[in-house]
Tab-separated table of C-alpha atoms in Angstrom:
chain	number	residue	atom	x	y	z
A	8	UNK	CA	-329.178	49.473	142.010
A	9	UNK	CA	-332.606	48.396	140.564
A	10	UNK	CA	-331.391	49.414	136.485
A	11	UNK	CA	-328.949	50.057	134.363
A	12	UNK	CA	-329.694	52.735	132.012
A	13	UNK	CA	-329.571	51.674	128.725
A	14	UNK	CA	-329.758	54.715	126.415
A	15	UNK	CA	-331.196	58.324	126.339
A	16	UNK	CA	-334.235	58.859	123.887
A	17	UNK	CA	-335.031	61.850	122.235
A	18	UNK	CA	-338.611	62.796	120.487
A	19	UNK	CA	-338.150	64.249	117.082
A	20	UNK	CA	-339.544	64.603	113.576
A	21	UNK	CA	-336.494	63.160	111.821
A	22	UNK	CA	-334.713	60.338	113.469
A	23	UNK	CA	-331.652	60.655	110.541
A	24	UNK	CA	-331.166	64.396	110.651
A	25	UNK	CA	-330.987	64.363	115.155
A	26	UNK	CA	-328.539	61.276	114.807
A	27	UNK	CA	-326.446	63.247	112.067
A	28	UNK	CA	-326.542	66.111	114.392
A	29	UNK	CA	-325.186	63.859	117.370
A	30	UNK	CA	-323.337	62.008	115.864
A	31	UNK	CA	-321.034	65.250	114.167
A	32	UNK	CA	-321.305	66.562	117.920
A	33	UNK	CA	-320.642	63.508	119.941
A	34	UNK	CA	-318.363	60.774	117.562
A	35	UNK	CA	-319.545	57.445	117.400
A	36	UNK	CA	-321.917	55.069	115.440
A	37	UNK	CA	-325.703	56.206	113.792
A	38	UNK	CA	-327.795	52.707	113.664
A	39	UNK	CA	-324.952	50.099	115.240
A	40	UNK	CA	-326.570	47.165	115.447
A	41	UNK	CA	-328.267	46.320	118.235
A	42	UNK	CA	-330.276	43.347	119.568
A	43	UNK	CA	-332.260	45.484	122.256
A	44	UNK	CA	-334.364	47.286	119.507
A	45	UNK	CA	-335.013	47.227	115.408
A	46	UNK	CA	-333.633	50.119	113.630
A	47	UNK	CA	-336.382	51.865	111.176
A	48	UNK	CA	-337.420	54.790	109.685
A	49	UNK	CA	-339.314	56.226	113.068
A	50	UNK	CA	-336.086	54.784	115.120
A	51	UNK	CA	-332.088	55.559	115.084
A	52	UNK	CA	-329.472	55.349	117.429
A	53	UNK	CA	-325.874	56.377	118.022
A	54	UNK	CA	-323.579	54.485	119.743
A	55	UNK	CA	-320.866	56.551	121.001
A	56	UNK	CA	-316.950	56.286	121.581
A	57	UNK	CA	-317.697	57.008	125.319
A	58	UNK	CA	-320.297	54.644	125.576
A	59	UNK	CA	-323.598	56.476	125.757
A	60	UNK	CA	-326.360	55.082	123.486
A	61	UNK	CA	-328.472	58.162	122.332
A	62	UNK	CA	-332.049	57.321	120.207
A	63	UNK	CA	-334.154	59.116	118.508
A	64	UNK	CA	-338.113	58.212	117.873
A	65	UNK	CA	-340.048	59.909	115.684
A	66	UNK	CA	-342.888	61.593	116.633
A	67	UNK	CA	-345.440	62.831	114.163
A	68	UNK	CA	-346.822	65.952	116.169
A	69	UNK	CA	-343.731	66.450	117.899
A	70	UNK	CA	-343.304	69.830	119.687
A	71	UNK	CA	-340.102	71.421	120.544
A	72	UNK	CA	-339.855	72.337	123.898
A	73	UNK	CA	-339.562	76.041	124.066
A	74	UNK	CA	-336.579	76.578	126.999
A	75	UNK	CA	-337.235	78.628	129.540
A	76	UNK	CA	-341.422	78.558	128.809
A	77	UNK	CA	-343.136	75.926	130.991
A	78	UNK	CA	-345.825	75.589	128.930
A	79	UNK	CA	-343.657	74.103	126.265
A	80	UNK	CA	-341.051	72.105	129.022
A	81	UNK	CA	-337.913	71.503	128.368
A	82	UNK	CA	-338.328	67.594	129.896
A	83	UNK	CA	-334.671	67.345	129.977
A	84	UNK	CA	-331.316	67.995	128.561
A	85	UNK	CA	-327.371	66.902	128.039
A	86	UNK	CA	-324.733	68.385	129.356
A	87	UNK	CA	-321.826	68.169	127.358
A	88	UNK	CA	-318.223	68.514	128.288
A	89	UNK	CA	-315.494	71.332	126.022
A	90	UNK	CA	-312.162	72.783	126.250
A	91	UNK	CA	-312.998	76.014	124.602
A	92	UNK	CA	-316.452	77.493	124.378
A	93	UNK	CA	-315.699	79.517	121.768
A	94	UNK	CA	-314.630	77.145	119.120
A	95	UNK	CA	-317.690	74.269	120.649
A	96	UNK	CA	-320.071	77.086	119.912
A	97	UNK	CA	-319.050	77.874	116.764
A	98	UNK	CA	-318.974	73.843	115.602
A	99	UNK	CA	-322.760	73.228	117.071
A	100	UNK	CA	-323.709	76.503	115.122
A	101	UNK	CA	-322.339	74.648	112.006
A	102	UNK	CA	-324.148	71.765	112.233
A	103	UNK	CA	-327.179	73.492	112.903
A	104	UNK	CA	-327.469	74.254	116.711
A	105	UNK	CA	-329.720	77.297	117.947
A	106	UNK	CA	-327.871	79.378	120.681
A	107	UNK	CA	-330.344	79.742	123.512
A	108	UNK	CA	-328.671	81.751	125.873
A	109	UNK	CA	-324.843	82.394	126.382
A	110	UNK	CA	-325.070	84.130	129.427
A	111	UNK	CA	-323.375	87.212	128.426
A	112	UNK	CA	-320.010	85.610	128.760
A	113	UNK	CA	-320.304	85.330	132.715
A	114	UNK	CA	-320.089	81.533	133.351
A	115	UNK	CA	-318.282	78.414	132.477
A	116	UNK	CA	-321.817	77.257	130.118
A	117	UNK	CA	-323.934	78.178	127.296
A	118	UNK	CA	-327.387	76.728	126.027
A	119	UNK	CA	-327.957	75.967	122.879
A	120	UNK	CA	-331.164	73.781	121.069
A	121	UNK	CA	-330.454	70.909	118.873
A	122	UNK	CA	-332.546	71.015	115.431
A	123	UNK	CA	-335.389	69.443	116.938
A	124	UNK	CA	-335.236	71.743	119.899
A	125	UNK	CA	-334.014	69.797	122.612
A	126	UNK	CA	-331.799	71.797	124.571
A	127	UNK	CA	-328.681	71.012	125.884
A	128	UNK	CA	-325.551	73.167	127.915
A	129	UNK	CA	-322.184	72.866	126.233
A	130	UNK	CA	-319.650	72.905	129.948
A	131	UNK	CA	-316.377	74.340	129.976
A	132	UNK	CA	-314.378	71.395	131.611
């Protein structure tokens, strides 16, 4: 092992409304302290119950990737663990979640975009 991966970063234009998002989607803590970085207005984090550090840096011409287009790349994405589909889908709606592609009901994920536009698969466990 060369590192130990200290958090997942996320471009966006507004650090407090993607840590909101996460942090109604995930649990946890937006802007825990933290000695590895300084928390400010282009900067947030959430610390969550499991353990993952998320953060979010602002970026002033940030551009949603566009999934599936190439020219607009997705870069990467979460996948995140649910019971019941259904009732996940209807929660990330809520808090703002884009529904990308549900794959007309025929397997055990569903893609969805955050409001900034970074995708991610909610994963029937």
């Amino acid at each position: 092992m060369i590192a130990k991966l200290q958090c997942v970063v996320l471009d966006c234009s507004d650090v407090r409304e993607l840590s909101r998002f996460y942090l109604a989607l995930l649990g946890g803590t937006v802007d825990r302290p933290d000695p590895r970085w300084s928390l400010d207005d282009g900067w947030s984090t959430l610390h969550t119950d499991s353990g993952l550090v998320l953060a979010f840096q602002r970026v002033g011409d940030h551009r949603p990737p566009r999934w599936p287009d190439a020219a607009h790349p997705q870069q990467f994405h979460l996948d995140l663990g649910v019971t019941d589909l259904d009732l996940a889908q209807e929660q990330v709606l809520g808090l703002g979640a884009s529904l990308l592609d549900e794959g007309e009901g025929t397997r055990g994920w569903r893609i969805y975009a955050d409001p900034a536009g970074h995708p991610f698969c909610l994963v029937r466990d």
